[in-house]
Amino acid sequence: MPLDIYLFKNHEPKKFLGSVNIENSAVWEVIWEKLSEASALSIDPYGTTRLYANHVSTLLRILNNFYQSESTVLQLREILEPINLGKNDCVLFEGD
């Protein structure tokens, strides 16, 4: 399942950051479940999700701690780690 990732920064039009192919849906669901628990968000792992800077840093911490060798995780980290998000900036995840 492809997942497109966009950046919303300073009220500018969304900027495409990249696309990730979710190869292992069970791992993907656990990652989003851990993020939901850590951030008190209600997240649909296959729907559209908007994450602000604090949620993105929580997601990166989850990815780094639990799933370092999963290919989807490696792709996500490659896209998310270089982003410098301001307080009101966010990352949008759009699934099919």
mmCIF file of the C-alpha atoms, coordinates in Angstrom:
data_MODEL
# 
_entry.id   MODEL 
# 
loop_
_atom_site.group_PDB 
_atom_site.id 
_atom_site.type_symbol 
_atom_site.label_atom_id 
_atom_site.label_alt_id 
_atom_site.label_comp_id 
_atom_site.label_asym_id 
_atom_site.label_entity_id 
_atom_site.label_seq_id 
_atom_site.pdbx_PDB_ins_code 
_atom_site.Cartn_x 
_atom_site.Cartn_y 
_atom_site.Cartn_z 
_atom_site.occupancy 
_atom_site.B_iso_or_equiv 
_atom_site.pdbx_formal_charge 
_atom_site.auth_seq_id 
_atom_site.auth_comp_id 
_atom_site.auth_asym_id 
_atom_site.auth_atom_id 
_atom_site.pdbx_PDB_model_num 
ATOM 1  C CA . MET A 1 1  ? 0.000  0.000  0.000  1.00 0.00 ? 1  MET A CA 1 
ATOM 2  C CA . PRO A 1 2  ? 1.497  3.367  -0.969 1.00 0.00 ? 2  PRO A CA 1 
ATOM 3  C CA . LEU A 1 3  ? 1.548  6.209  1.539  1.00 0.00 ? 3  LEU A CA 1 
ATOM 4  C CA . ASP A 1 4  ? 2.240  9.754  0.336  1.00 0.00 ? 4  ASP A CA 1 
ATOM 5  C CA . ILE A 1 5  ? 3.836  12.238 2.718  1.00 0.00 ? 5  ILE A CA 1 
ATOM 6  C CA . TYR A 1 6  ? 3.440  16.012 2.453  1.00 0.00 ? 6  TYR A CA 1 
ATOM 7  C CA . LEU A 1 7  ? 4.706  19.014 4.390  1.00 0.00 ? 7  LEU A CA 1 
ATOM 8  C CA . PHE A 1 8  ? 2.509  21.967 5.384  1.00 0.00 ? 8  PHE A CA 1 
ATOM 9  C CA . LYS A 1 9  ? 4.766  24.855 6.364  1.00 0.00 ? 9  LYS A CA 1 
ATOM 10 C CA . ASN A 1 10 ? 3.900  28.507 7.017  1.00 0.00 ? 10 ASN A CA 1 
ATOM 11 C CA . HIS A 1 11 ? 0.449  28.204 5.424  1.00 0.00 ? 11 HIS A CA 1 
ATOM 12 C CA . GLU A 1 12 ? 2.040  27.508 2.021  1.00 0.00 ? 12 GLU A CA 1 
ATOM 13 C CA . PRO A 1 13 ? 0.609  24.894 -0.357 1.00 0.00 ? 13 PRO A CA 1 
ATOM 14 C CA . LYS A 1 14 ? 1.482  21.361 0.658  1.00 0.00 ? 14 LYS A CA 1 
ATOM 15 C CA . LYS A 1 15 ? 4.863  20.126 -0.532 1.00 0.00 ? 15 LYS A CA 1 
ATOM 16 C CA . PHE A 1 16 ? 5.334  16.477 -1.547 1.00 0.00 ? 16 PHE A CA 1 
ATOM 17 C CA . LEU A 1 17 ? 8.096  14.886 0.543  1.00 0.00 ? 17 LEU A CA 1 
ATOM 18 C CA . GLY A 1 18 ? 7.970  11.349 -0.745 1.00 0.00 ? 18 GLY A CA 1 
ATOM 19 C CA . SER A 1 19 ? 6.070  8.122  -0.914 1.00 0.00 ? 19 SER A CA 1 
ATOM 20 C CA . VAL A 1 20 ? 6.505  4.984  1.165  1.00 0.00 ? 20 VAL A CA 1 
ATOM 21 C CA . ASN A 1 21 ? 5.272  1.518  0.300  1.00 0.00 ? 21 ASN A CA 1 
ATOM 22 C CA . ILE A 1 22 ? 3.777  -0.209 3.348  1.00 0.00 ? 22 ILE A CA 1 
ATOM 23 C CA . GLU A 1 23 ? 5.014  -3.775 2.924  1.00 0.00 ? 23 GLU A CA 1 
ATOM 24 C CA . ASN A 1 24 ? 4.076  -5.179 6.333  1.00 0.00 ? 24 ASN A CA 1 
ATOM 25 C CA . SER A 1 25 ? 0.644  -3.969 7.414  1.00 0.00 ? 25 SER A CA 1 
ATOM 26 C CA . ALA A 1 26 ? 0.906  -5.620 10.847 1.00 0.00 ? 26 ALA A CA 1 
ATOM 27 C CA . VAL A 1 27 ? 4.047  -3.636 11.694 1.00 0.00 ? 27 VAL A CA 1 
ATOM 28 C CA . TRP A 1 28 ? 2.472  -0.467 10.304 1.00 0.00 ? 28 TRP A CA 1 
ATOM 29 C CA . GLU A 1 29 ? -0.601 -0.902 12.523 1.00 0.00 ? 29 GLU A CA 1 
ATOM 30 C CA . VAL A 1 30 ? 1.556  -1.447 15.618 1.00 0.00 ? 30 VAL A CA 1 
ATOM 31 C CA . ILE A 1 31 ? 3.571  1.698  14.858 1.00 0.00 ? 31 ILE A CA 1 
ATOM 32 C CA . TRP A 1 32 ? 0.399  3.813  14.618 1.00 0.00 ? 32 TRP A CA 1 
ATOM 33 C CA . GLU A 1 33 ? -1.031 2.133  17.727 1.00 0.00 ? 33 GLU A CA 1 
ATOM 34 C CA . LYS A 1 34 ? 2.102  3.066  19.685 1.00 0.00 ? 34 LYS A CA 1 
ATOM 35 C CA . LEU A 1 35 ? 1.873  6.625  18.357 1.00 0.00 ? 35 LEU A CA 1 
ATOM 36 C CA . SER A 1 36 ? -1.804 6.805  19.369 1.00 0.00 ? 36 SER A CA 1 
ATOM 37 C CA . GLU A 1 37 ? -0.964 5.639  22.880 1.00 0.00 ? 37 GLU A CA 1 
ATOM 38 C CA . ALA A 1 38 ? 1.976  8.029  23.242 1.00 0.00 ? 38 ALA A CA 1 
ATOM 39 C CA . SER A 1 39 ? 0.184  11.083 21.869 1.00 0.00 ? 39 SER A CA 1 
ATOM 40 C CA . ALA A 1 40 ? -3.465 10.501 22.855 1.00 0.00 ? 40 ALA A CA 1 
ATOM 41 C CA . LEU A 1 41 ? -4.472 10.799 19.194 1.00 0.00 ? 41 LEU A CA 1 
ATOM 42 C CA . SER A 1 42 ? -7.073 8.706  17.446 1.00 0.00 ? 42 SER A CA 1 
ATOM 43 C CA . ILE A 1 43 ? -5.305 7.566  14.269 1.00 0.00 ? 43 ILE A CA 1 
ATOM 44 C CA . ASP A 1 44 ? -6.482 5.487  11.327 1.00 0.00 ? 44 ASP A CA 1 
ATOM 45 C CA . PRO A 1 45 ? -3.304 3.808  10.013 1.00 0.00 ? 45 PRO A CA 1 
ATOM 46 C CA . TYR A 1 46 ? -4.747 3.676  6.488  1.00 0.00 ? 46 TYR A CA 1 
ATOM 47 C CA . GLY A 1 47 ? -6.472 7.047  6.341  1.00 0.00 ? 47 GLY A CA 1 
ATOM 48 C CA . THR A 1 48 ? -5.251 10.611 6.153  1.00 0.00 ? 48 THR A CA 1 
ATOM 49 C CA . THR A 1 49 ? -3.327 11.708 9.240  1.00 0.00 ? 49 THR A CA 1 
ATOM 50 C CA . ARG A 1 50 ? -1.919 15.120 10.111 1.00 0.00 ? 50 ARG A CA 1 
ATOM 51 C CA . LEU A 1 51 ? 0.958  15.200 12.602 1.00 0.00 ? 51 LEU A CA 1 
ATOM 52 C CA . TYR A 1 52 ? 2.478  18.315 14.152 1.00 0.00 ? 52 TYR A CA 1 
ATOM 53 C CA . ALA A 1 53 ? 6.127  18.630 15.217 1.00 0.00 ? 53 ALA A CA 1 
ATOM 54 C CA . ASN A 1 54 ? 5.735  16.989 18.636 1.00 0.00 ? 54 ASN A CA 1 
ATOM 55 C CA . HIS A 1 55 ? 3.900  14.019 17.101 1.00 0.00 ? 55 HIS A CA 1 
ATOM 56 C CA . VAL A 1 56 ? 6.502  13.631 14.349 1.00 0.00 ? 56 VAL A CA 1 
ATOM 57 C CA . SER A 1 57 ? 9.283  13.540 16.954 1.00 0.00 ? 57 SER A CA 1 
ATOM 58 C CA . THR A 1 58 ? 7.309  10.914 18.909 1.00 0.00 ? 58 THR A CA 1 
ATOM 59 C CA . LEU A 1 59 ? 6.867  8.892  15.713 1.00 0.00 ? 59 LEU A CA 1 
ATOM 60 C CA . LEU A 1 60 ? 10.609 9.064  14.977 1.00 0.00 ? 60 LEU A CA 1 
ATOM 61 C CA . ARG A 1 61 ? 11.384 7.912  18.514 1.00 0.00 ? 61 ARG A CA 1 
ATOM 62 C CA . ILE A 1 62 ? 9.045  4.927  18.054 1.00 0.00 ? 62 ILE A CA 1 
ATOM 63 C CA . LEU A 1 63 ? 10.627 4.088  14.694 1.00 0.00 ? 63 LEU A CA 1 
ATOM 64 C CA . ASN A 1 64 ? 14.152 4.312  16.107 1.00 0.00 ? 64 ASN A CA 1 
ATOM 65 C CA . ASN A 1 65 ? 13.400 2.232  19.191 1.00 0.00 ? 65 ASN A CA 1 
ATOM 66 C CA . PHE A 1 66 ? 11.421 -0.638 17.764 1.00 0.00 ? 66 PHE A CA 1 
ATOM 67 C CA . TYR A 1 67 ? 11.680 -1.141 14.028 1.00 0.00 ? 67 TYR A CA 1 
ATOM 68 C CA . GLN A 1 68 ? 15.095 -0.137 12.790 1.00 0.00 ? 68 GLN A CA 1 
ATOM 69 C CA . SER A 1 69 ? 15.482 -2.776 10.068 1.00 0.00 ? 69 SER A CA 1 
ATOM 70 C CA . GLU A 1 70 ? 11.955 -2.729 8.591  1.00 0.00 ? 70 GLU A CA 1 
ATOM 71 C CA . SER A 1 71 ? 12.168 -1.285 5.034  1.00 0.00 ? 71 SER A CA 1 
ATOM 72 C CA . THR A 1 72 ? 9.095  0.921  5.478  1.00 0.00 ? 72 THR A CA 1 
ATOM 73 C CA . VAL A 1 73 ? 10.646 2.360  8.640  1.00 0.00 ? 73 VAL A CA 1 
ATOM 74 C CA . LEU A 1 74 ? 13.921 3.072  6.866  1.00 0.00 ? 74 LEU A CA 1 
ATOM 75 C CA . GLN A 1 75 ? 12.042 4.922  4.120  1.00 0.00 ? 75 GLN A CA 1 
ATOM 76 C CA . LEU A 1 76 ? 10.002 6.916  6.657  1.00 0.00 ? 76 LEU A CA 1 
ATOM 77 C CA . ARG A 1 77 ? 13.063 7.894  8.659  1.00 0.00 ? 77 ARG A CA 1 
ATOM 78 C CA . GLU A 1 78 ? 14.836 8.991  5.469  1.00 0.00 ? 78 GLU A CA 1 
ATOM 79 C CA . ILE A 1 79 ? 11.917 11.319 4.669  1.00 0.00 ? 79 ILE A CA 1 
ATOM 80 C CA . LEU A 1 80 ? 11.110 12.600 8.182  1.00 0.00 ? 80 LEU A CA 1 
ATOM 81 C CA . GLU A 1 81 ? 14.480 13.014 9.916  1.00 0.00 ? 81 GLU A CA 1 
ATOM 82 C CA . PRO A 1 82 ? 15.761 15.962 7.826  1.00 0.00 ? 82 PRO A CA 1 
ATOM 83 C CA . ILE A 1 83 ? 12.555 18.003 8.282  1.00 0.00 ? 83 ILE A CA 1 
ATOM 84 C CA . ASN A 1 84 ? 12.753 21.014 10.565 1.00 0.00 ? 84 ASN A CA 1 
ATOM 85 C CA . LEU A 1 85 ? 9.176  21.642 11.708 1.00 0.00 ? 85 LEU A CA 1 
ATOM 86 C CA . GLY A 1 86 ? 8.027  24.818 13.357 1.00 0.00 ? 86 GLY A CA 1 
ATOM 87 C CA . LYS A 1 87 ? 5.316  24.840 16.011 1.00 0.00 ? 87 LYS A CA 1 
ATOM 88 C CA . ASN A 1 88 ? 2.443  25.234 13.523 1.00 0.00 ? 88 ASN A CA 1 
ATOM 89 C CA . ASP A 1 89 ? 3.920  23.166 10.684 1.00 0.00 ? 89 ASP A CA 1 
ATOM 90 C CA . CYS A 1 90 ? 2.719  19.639 10.090 1.00 0.00 ? 90 CYS A CA 1 
ATOM 91 C CA . VAL A 1 91 ? 3.290  16.503 8.068  1.00 0.00 ? 91 VAL A CA 1 
ATOM 92 C CA . LEU A 1 92 ? 0.352  14.922 6.264  1.00 0.00 ? 92 LEU A CA 1 
ATOM 93 C CA . PHE A 1 93 ? 0.202  11.178 5.612  1.00 0.00 ? 93 PHE A CA 1 
ATOM 94 C CA . GLU A 1 94 ? -2.241 10.160 2.868  1.00 0.00 ? 94 GLU A CA 1 
ATOM 95 C CA . GLY A 1 95 ? -3.020 6.514  2.225  1.00 0.00 ? 95 GLY A CA 1 
ATOM 96 C CA . ASP A 1 96 ? -5.128 5.059  -0.564 1.00 0.00 ? 96 ASP A CA 1 
# 
